[in-house]
Coordinates of C-alpha atoms and ligand atoms in Angstrom, one line a residue:
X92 CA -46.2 159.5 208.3
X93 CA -43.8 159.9 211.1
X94 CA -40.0 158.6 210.6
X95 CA -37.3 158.7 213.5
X96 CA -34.0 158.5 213.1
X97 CA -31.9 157.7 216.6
X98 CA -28.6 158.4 215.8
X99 CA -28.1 162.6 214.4
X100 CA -24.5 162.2 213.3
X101 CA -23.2 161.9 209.1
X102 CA -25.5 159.2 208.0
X103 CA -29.1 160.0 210.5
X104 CA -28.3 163.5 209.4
X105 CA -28.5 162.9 205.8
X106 CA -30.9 160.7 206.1
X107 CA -33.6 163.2 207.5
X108 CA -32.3 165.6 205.2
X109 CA -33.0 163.7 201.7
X110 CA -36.3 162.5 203.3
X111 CA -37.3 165.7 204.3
X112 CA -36.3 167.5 201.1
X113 CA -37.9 164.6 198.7
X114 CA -41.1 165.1 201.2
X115 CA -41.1 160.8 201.9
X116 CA -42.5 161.6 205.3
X117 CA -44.3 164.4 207.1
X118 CA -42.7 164.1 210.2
X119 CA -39.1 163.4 211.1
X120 CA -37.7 163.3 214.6
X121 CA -34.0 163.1 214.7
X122 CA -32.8 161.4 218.1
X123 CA -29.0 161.8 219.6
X124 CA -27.2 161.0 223.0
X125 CA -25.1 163.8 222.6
X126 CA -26.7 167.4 224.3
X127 CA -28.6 169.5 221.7
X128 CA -27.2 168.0 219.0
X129 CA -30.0 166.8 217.4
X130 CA -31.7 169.5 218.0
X131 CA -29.4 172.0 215.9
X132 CA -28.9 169.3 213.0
X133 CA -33.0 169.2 212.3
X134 CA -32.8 173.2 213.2
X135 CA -30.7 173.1 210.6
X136 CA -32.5 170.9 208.2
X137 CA -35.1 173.1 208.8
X138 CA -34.0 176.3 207.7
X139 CA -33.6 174.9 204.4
X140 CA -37.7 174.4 204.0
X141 CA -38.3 178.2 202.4
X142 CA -35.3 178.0 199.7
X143 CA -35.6 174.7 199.2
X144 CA -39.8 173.7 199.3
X145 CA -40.8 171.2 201.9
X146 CA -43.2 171.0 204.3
X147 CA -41.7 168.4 206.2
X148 CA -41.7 168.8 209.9
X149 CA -37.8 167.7 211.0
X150 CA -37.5 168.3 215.4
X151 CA -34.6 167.1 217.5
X152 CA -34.6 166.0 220.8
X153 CA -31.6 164.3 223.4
X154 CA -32.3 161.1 224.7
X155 CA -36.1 161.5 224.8
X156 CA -37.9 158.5 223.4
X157 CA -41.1 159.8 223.7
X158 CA -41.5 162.2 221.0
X159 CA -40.3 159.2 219.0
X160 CA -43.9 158.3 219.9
X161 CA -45.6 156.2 216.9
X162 CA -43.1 156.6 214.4
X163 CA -43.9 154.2 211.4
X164 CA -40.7 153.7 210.9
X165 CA -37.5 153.7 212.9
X166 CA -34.2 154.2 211.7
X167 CA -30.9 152.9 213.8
X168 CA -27.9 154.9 212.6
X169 CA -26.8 155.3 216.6
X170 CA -23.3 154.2 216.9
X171 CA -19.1 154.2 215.9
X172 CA -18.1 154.6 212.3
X173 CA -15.3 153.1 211.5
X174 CA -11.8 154.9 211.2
X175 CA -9.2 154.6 207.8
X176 CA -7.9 151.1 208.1
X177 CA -10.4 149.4 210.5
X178 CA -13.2 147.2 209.2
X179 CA -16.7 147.4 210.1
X180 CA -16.6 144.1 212.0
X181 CA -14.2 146.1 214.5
X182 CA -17.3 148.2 215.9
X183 CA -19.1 144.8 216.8
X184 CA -17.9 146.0 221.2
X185 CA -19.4 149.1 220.9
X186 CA -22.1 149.3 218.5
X187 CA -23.9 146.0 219.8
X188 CA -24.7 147.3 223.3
X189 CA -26.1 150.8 222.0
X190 CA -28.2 149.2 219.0
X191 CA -29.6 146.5 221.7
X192 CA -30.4 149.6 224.0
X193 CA -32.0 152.0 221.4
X194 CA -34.2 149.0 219.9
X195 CA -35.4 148.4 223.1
X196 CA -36.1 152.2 223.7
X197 CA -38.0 152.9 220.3
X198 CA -40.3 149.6 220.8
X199 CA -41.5 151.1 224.1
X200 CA -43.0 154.2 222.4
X201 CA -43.5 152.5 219.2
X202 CA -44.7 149.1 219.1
X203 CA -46.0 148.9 215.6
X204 CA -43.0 150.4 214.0
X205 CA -41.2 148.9 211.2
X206 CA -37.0 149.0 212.2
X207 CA -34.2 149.9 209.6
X208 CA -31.1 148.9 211.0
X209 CA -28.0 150.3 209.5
X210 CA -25.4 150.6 212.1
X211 CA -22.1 148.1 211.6
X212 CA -21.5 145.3 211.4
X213 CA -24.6 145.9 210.0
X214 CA -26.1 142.3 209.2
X215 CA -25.0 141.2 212.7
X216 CA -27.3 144.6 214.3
X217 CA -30.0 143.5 212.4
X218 CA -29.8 139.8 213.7
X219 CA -29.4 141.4 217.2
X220 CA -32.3 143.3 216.8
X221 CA -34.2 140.9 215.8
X222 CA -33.6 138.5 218.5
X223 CA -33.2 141.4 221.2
X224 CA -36.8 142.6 220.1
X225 CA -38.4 139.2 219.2
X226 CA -40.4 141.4 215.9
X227 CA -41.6 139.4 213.4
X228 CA -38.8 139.2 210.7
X229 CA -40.9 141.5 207.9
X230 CA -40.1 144.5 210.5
X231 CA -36.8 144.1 211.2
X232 CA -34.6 145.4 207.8
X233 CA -30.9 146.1 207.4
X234 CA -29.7 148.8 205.1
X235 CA -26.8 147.9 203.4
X236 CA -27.8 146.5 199.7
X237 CA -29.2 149.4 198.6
X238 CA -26.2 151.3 199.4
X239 CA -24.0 148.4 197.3
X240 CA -25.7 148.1 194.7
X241 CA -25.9 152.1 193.9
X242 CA -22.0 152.0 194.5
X243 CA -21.6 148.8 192.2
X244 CA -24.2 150.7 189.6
X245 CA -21.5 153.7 190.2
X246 CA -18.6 151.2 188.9
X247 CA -20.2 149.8 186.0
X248 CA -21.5 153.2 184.6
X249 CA -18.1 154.4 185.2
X250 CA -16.3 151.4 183.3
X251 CA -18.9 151.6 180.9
X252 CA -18.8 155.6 180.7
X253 CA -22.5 155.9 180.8
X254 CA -24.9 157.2 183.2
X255 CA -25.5 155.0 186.4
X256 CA -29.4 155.6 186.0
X257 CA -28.9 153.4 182.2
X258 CA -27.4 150.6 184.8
X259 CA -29.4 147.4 186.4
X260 CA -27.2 145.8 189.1
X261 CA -27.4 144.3 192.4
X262 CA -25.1 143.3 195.5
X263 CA -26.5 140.3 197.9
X264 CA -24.5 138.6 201.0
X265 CA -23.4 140.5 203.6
X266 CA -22.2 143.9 204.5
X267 CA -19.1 143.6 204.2
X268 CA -15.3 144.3 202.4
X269 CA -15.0 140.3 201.4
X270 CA -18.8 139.3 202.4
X271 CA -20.5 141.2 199.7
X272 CA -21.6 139.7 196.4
X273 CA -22.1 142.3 193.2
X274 CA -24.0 140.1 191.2
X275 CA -21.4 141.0 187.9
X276 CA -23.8 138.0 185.6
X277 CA -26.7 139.8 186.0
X278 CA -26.0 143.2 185.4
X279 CA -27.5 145.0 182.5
X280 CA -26.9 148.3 180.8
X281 CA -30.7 149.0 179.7
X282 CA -31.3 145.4 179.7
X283 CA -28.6 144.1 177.8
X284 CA -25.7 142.2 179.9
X285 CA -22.7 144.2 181.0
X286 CA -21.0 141.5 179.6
X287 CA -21.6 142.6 175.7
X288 CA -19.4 145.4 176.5
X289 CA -17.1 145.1 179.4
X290 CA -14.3 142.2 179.3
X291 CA -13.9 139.8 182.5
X292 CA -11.0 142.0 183.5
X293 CA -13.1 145.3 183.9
X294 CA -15.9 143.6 185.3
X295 CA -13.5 142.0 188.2
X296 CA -12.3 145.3 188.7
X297 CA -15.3 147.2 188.8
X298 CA -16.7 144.2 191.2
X299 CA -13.6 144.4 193.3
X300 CA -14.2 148.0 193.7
X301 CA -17.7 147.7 194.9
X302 CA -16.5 145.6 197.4
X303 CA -14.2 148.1 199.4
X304 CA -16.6 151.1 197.9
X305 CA -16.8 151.5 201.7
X306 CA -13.6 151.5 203.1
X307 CA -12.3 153.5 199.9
X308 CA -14.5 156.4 201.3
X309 CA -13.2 155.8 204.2
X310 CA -9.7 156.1 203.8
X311 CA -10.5 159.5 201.7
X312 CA -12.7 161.1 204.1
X313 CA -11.5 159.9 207.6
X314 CA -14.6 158.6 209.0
X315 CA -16.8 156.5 206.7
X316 CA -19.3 157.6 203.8
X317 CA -22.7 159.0 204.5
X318 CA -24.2 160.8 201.4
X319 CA -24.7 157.7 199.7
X320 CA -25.9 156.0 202.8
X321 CA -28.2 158.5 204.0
X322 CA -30.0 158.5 200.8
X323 CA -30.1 154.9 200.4
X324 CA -32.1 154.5 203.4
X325 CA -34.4 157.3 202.6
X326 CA -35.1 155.2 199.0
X327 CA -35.6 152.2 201.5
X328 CA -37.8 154.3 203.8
X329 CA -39.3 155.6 201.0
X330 CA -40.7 152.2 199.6
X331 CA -42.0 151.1 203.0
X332 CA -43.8 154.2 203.7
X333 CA -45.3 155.0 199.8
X334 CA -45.9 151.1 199.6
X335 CA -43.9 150.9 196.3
X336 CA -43.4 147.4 196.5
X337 CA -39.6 148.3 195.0
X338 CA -37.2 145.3 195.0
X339 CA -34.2 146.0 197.0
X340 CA -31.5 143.8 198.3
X341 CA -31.6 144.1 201.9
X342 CA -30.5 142.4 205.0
X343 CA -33.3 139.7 206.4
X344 CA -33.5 137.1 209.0
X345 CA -33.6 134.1 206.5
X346 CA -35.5 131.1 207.0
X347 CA -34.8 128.1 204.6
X348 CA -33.9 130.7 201.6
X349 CA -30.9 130.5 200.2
X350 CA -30.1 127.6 202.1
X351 CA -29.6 129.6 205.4
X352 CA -31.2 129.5 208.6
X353 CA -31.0 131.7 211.4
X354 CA -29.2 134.6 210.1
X355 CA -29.3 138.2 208.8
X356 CA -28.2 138.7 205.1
X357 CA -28.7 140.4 202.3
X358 CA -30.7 139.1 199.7
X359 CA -33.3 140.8 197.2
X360 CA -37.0 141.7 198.4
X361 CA -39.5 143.4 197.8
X362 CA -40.4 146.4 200.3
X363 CA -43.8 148.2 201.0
X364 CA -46.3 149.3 203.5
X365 CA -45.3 145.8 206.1
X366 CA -41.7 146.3 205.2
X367 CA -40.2 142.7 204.1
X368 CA -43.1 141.7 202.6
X369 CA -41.4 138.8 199.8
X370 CA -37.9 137.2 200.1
X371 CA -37.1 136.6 196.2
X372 CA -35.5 133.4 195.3
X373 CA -32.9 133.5 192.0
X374 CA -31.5 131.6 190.9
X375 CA -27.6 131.5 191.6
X376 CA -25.3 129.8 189.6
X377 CA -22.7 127.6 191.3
X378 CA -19.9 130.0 191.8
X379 CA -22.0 132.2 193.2
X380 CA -23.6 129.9 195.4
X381 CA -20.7 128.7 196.9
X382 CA -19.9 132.8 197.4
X383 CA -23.0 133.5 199.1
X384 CA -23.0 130.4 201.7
X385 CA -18.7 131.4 202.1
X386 CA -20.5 135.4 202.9
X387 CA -22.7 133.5 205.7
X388 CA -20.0 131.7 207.2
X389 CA -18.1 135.3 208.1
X390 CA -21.0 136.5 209.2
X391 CA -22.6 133.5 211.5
X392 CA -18.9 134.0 212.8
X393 CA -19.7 137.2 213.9
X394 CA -22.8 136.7 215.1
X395 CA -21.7 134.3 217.5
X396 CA -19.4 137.4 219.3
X397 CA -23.3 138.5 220.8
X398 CA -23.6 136.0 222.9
X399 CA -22.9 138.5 225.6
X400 CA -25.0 140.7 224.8
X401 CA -28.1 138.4 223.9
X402 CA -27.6 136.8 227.0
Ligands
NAI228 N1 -25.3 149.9 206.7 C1 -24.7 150.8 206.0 O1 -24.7 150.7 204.7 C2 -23.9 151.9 206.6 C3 -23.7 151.9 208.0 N2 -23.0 152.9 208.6 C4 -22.8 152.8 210.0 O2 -23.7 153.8 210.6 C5 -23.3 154.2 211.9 C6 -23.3 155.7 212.0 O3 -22.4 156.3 211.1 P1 -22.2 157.8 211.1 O4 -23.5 158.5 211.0 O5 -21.2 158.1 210.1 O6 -21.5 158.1 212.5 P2 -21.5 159.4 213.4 O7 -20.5 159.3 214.5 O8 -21.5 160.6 212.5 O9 -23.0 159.4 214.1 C7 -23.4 158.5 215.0 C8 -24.3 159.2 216.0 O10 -24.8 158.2 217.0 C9 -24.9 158.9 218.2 N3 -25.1 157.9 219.3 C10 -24.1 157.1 219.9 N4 -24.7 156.3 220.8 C11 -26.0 156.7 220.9 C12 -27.1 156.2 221.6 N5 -27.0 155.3 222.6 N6 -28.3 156.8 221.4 C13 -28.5 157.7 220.5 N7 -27.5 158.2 219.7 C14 -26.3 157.7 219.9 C15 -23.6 159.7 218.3 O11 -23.7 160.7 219.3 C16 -23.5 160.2 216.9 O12 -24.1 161.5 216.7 C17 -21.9 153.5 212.0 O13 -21.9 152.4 212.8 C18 -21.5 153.2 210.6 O14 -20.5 152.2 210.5 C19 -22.5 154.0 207.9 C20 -22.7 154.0 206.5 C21 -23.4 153.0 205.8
OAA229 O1 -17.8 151.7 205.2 C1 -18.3 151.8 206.3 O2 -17.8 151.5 207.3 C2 -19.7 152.4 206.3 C3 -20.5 151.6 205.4 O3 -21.0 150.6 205.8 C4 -20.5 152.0 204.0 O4 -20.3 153.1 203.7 O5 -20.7 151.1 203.2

C-alpha cells in the first residue's frame, strides 16, 4: 500500500516516520516545495530501517507529483503552522491557496486516492477540499479528532494519575481553541465514568486544557506540536489502509447529521478500507448540543472567507 504525504516539514515528517516504523504502509513518498528537502527527511527516515526493523520503502521528491502516482492515500500536511499567540484560523490566507493547489495536484496522479487533510484551519481545508475536488465525501477526511481526543485522554489520565491507555474519551466539533468539544459525560476510565472519581472542577479543567492542548504546545515549542499529530494520522491512516473499521472522531462533510448541512466537522466515524465509511449518531444531551451547533457557527464563519479561492 502506497501512502504520500505532501508537505515534509514537523507533522508530514513524523507522520512517515511512525508509519514507516509501525510498517502501516509499504511505500511512503514524502512530497515538499522546498529543494531536496524531502528527499533528506525520508533519507533520513531511512537510515533508521537496520537499527530499527522496517521494510518500509520511505523516498522524497520536490514538487514532483508523479511519483505520488497511485497512492492509496494522501496526506495534506503542506502549509504554515501557527506561531505562539496566533490561532489556527490566522493561517486561513496562506494555507487555503496551497491546500486547493496540492489537492488538485495529487488527484491528477491519483484519482482513486482517499485524502487526509490536516493542515489549519483544519475543518475549513477539508471543506475546501472537498468542494475544490468535488470527491465523494467518504474520501475526503480531516485529522484533527484523533489528535484531541489522545490530548484530552492525556488530561484525564493525568487528573486521574493513571495511565492514558486505561482512559475512553472523545473530542467532536471543530478544530479549534473554543470550537472543540471533549465530550467530559462520556468519558470512562475502563468503562466506568470519569465522573466516579474526578469532581466537576477537575473535569472543567482537564476539558479546558484539552481545548488549548494546541496552542499550549505552541507557546512551549515556538511553532506548533507535531509528535502527537504525526502519529495520530498514521492511527487514522492506519485504519483506512488495514480496514480496521476503528471509530474515530474526524472531520466530515455532514449532511443532515447533527443537524448540520454543508460543513466539515468533527464528529465520530468509523474508518476503513473506503475511508468514511459510517457517520455515528449519539446522542447529545442539551448542553452539548447547543455546544456543537455554537462549534459550527465559528466554523461556517470561516468557511465563508473561501469564497475567493472557491471561486
Ligand atoms: N489537524 C491537526 O490536528 C494539525 C494540523 N497542523 C497543521 O499542519 C500544517 C503543517 O504543520 P508543520 O508540519 O508543523 O509545519 P512545517 O512548516 O514544519 O511543514 C510544512 C511543510 O509544508 C511545505 N509546503 C508549503 N507549501 C507547500 C506546497 N505548496 N507544496 C508542498 N509542500 C509545501 C513547507 O515547505 C514545509 O516543509 C500546519 O498548517 C499546521 O497548523 C499541525 C498539527 C496538528
Ligand atoms: O495547534 C496547532 O496550531 C496545531 C494543531 O492543530 C494542533 O497541534 O492541535
Amino acid at each position: 500500500m502506497k501512502v504520500t504525504i505532501v508537505g515534509a516539514g514537523n507533522v508530514g515528517a513524523t507522520c512517515a516516520d511512525v508509519i514507516s516504523y509501525r510498517g502501516i504502509a509499504s511505500e511512503v513518498v514524502l512530497l515538499d516545495i522546498k529543494e531536496g528537502f524531502a528527499e533528506g527527511k525520508a533519507m533520513d527516515i531511512m537510515q533508521c530501517a537496520t537499527n530499527t526493523g522496517f521494510n518500509t520503502k520511505v523516498s522524497g521528491v520536490t514538487n514532483d507529483y508523479s511519483k505520488t502516482a497511485n497512492s492509496d492515500v494522501v496526506v495534506i500536511t503542506s502549509g504554515i503552522p501557527r506561531k505562539p499567540g496566533m490561532t489556527r484560523e490566522e493561517l486561513i490566507g496562506i494555507n487555503a491557496g496551497i491546500v486547493k493547489s496540492v489537492a488538485e495536484n495529487v488527484l491528477k496522479y491519483s484519482p482513486n486516492t482517499i485524502v487526509v487533510v490536516v493542515s489549519n484551519p483544519m475543518d475549513t481545508m477539508t471543506y475546501l477540499t472537498l468542494k475544490a475536488t468535488g470527491l465523494p465525501k467518504n474520501r475526503i477526511i480531516g485529522m484533527g479528532g484523533a489528535l484531541d481526543s489522545s490530548r484530552f485522554r492525556y488530561y484525564l489520565s493525568k487528573a486521574l494519575d493513571k495511565p492514558s491507555n486505561d482512559v475512553s474519551a472523545m473530542v467532536i466539533g471543530g478544530h479549534g481553541d473554543t470550537t472543540m468539544i471533549p465530550l467530559t459525560r462520556l468519558a470512562s476510565y475502563n468503562g466506568i465514568p470519569v465522573s466516579e472519581f474526578l469532581s466537576q472542577e477537575a473535569l472543567d479543567k482537564v476539558a479546558a486544557d484539552t481545548m488549548v492542548g494546541g496552542a499550549t504546545l505552541t507557546g512551549l515549542l515556538g511553532t506548533s506540536a507535531w509528535y502527537a499529530p504525526g502519529a495520530s494520522v498514521a492511527y487514522l491512516v492506519d485504519s483506512i489502509l488495514n480496514d480496521q473499521k476503528k471509530m474515530i472522531a474526524c472531520s466530515v462533510f455532514l449532511e443532515g447529521e447533527y443537524g448540520q448541512n454543508d460543513i466539515c466537522l468533527g464528529v465520530p466515524c468509523i474508518i476503513g478500507k473506503n475511508g468514511i465509511e459510517e457517520i455515528l449518531s449519539i446522542n447529545l444531551d442539551e448542553k452539548e448540543k447547543a455546544l456543537l451547533a455554537k462549534s459550527a457557527d465559528a466554523v461556517r464563519n470561516m468557511n465563508a472567507d473561501l469564497k475567493s479561492v472557491l471561486a
